[in-house]
Short mmCIF file of C-alpha atoms in Angstrom, two decimals:
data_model
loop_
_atom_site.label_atom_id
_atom_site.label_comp_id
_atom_site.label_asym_id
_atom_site.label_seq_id
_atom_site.Cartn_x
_atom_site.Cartn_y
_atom_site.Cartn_z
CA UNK A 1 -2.45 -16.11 -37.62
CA UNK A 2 -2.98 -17.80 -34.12
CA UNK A 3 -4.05 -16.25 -31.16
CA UNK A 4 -2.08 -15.09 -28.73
CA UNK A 5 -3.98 -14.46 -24.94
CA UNK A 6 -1.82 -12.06 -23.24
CA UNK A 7 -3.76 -12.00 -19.27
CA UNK A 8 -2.87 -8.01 -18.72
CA UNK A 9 -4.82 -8.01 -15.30
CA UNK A 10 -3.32 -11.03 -13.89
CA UNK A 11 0.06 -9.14 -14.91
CA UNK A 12 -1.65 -5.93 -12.70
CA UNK A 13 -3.18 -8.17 -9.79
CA UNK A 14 0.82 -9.78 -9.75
CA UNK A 15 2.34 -6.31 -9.78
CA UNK A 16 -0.01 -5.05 -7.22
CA UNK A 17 0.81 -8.12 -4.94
CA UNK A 18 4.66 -7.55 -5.48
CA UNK A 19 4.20 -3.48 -4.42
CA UNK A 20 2.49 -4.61 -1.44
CA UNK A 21 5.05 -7.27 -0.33
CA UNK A 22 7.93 -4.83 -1.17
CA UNK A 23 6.31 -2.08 1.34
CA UNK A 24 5.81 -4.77 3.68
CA UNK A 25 9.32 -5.76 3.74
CA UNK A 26 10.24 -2.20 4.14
CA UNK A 27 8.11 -1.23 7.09
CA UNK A 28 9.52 -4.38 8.70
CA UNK A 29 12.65 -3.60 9.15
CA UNK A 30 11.41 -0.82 11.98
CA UNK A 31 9.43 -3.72 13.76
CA UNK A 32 12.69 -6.11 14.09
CA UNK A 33 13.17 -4.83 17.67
CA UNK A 34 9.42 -5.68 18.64
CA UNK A 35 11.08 -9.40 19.27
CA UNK A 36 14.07 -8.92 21.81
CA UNK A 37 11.42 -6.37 23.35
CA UNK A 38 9.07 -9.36 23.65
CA UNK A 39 11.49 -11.72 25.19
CA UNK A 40 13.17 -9.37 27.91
CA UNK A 41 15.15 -10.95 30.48
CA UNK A 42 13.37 -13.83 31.67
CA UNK A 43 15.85 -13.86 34.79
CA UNK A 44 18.46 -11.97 35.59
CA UNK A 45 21.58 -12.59 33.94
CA UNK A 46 19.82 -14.69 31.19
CA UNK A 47 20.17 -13.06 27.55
CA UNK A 48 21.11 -15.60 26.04
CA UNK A 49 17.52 -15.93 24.18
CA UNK A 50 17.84 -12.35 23.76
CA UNK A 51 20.54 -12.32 22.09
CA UNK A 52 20.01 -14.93 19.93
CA UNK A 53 16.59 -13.29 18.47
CA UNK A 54 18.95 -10.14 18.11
CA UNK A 55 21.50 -12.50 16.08
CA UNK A 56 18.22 -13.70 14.24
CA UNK A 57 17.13 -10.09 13.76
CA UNK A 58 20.22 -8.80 12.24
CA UNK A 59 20.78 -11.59 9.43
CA UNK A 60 17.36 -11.42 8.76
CA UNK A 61 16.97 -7.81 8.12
CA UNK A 62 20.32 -8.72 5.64
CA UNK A 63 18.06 -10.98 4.20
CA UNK A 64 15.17 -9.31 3.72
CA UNK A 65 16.85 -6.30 1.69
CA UNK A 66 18.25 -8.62 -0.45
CA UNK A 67 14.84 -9.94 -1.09
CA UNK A 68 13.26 -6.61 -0.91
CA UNK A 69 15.77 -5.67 -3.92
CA UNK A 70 15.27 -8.97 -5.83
CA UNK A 71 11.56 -8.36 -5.73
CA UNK A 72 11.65 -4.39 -6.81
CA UNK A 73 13.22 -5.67 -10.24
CA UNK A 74 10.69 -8.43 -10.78
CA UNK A 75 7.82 -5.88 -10.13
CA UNK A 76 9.56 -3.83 -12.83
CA UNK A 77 10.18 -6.39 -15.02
CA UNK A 78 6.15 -7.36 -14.36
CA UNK A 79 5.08 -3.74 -15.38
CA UNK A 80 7.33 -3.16 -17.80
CA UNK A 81 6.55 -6.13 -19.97
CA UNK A 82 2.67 -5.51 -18.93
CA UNK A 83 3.11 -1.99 -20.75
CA UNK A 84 5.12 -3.53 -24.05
CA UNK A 85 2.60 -6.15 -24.30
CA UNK A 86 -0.66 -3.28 -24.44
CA UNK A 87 1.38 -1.14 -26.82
CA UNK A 88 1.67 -3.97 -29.20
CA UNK A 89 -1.69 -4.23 -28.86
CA UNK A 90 -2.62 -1.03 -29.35
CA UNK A 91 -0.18 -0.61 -32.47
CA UNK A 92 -1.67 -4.18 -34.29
CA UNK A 93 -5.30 -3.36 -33.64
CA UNK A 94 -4.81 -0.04 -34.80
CA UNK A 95 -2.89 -1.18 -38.30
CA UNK A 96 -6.13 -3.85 -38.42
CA UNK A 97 -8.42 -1.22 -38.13
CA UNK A 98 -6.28 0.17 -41.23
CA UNK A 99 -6.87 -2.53 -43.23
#
């Protein structure tokens, strides 16, 4: 029977990094004004950079849900295959104990 090498903590270490990019992502979205705050009005009558960062902003924050979403599933995905993996594991060195 060959050997199979299943790496369970780099499955944890990849879930942990996707839960921590996901609640990144999240607590973004309140920071998107921090960049039209940081740009004002350079002169009067000139928003035109403003409003471009608040263009940028917006589609970005589309974005980043989208991605926030896309990443959720793989981190479930990640865990959930993490968990079937160990339970085979369990259940055939259980039935070799058996033996």
């Amino acid at each position: 029977m060959a050997d199979v090498l299943i790496p369970f903590e780099r499955m944890e270490e990849l879930s942990n990094a996707l839960g921590l990019i996901i609640t990144e992502f999240k607590e973004a979205s309140s920071r998107t004004g921090e960049l039209e705050n940081a740009i004002r009005t350079p002169l009067p009558g000139w928003t035109a950079l403003k409003d471009r960062a608040s263009d940028f902003e917006s589609k970005w924050d589309d974005k980043r849900e989208t991605l926030r979403e896309k990443l959720e599933e793989m981190k479930k995905r990640v865990d959930e295959n993490r968990q079937a993996w160990a339970d085979l594991d369990a259940e055939l060195a259980q039935m070799q104990e058996g033996s």
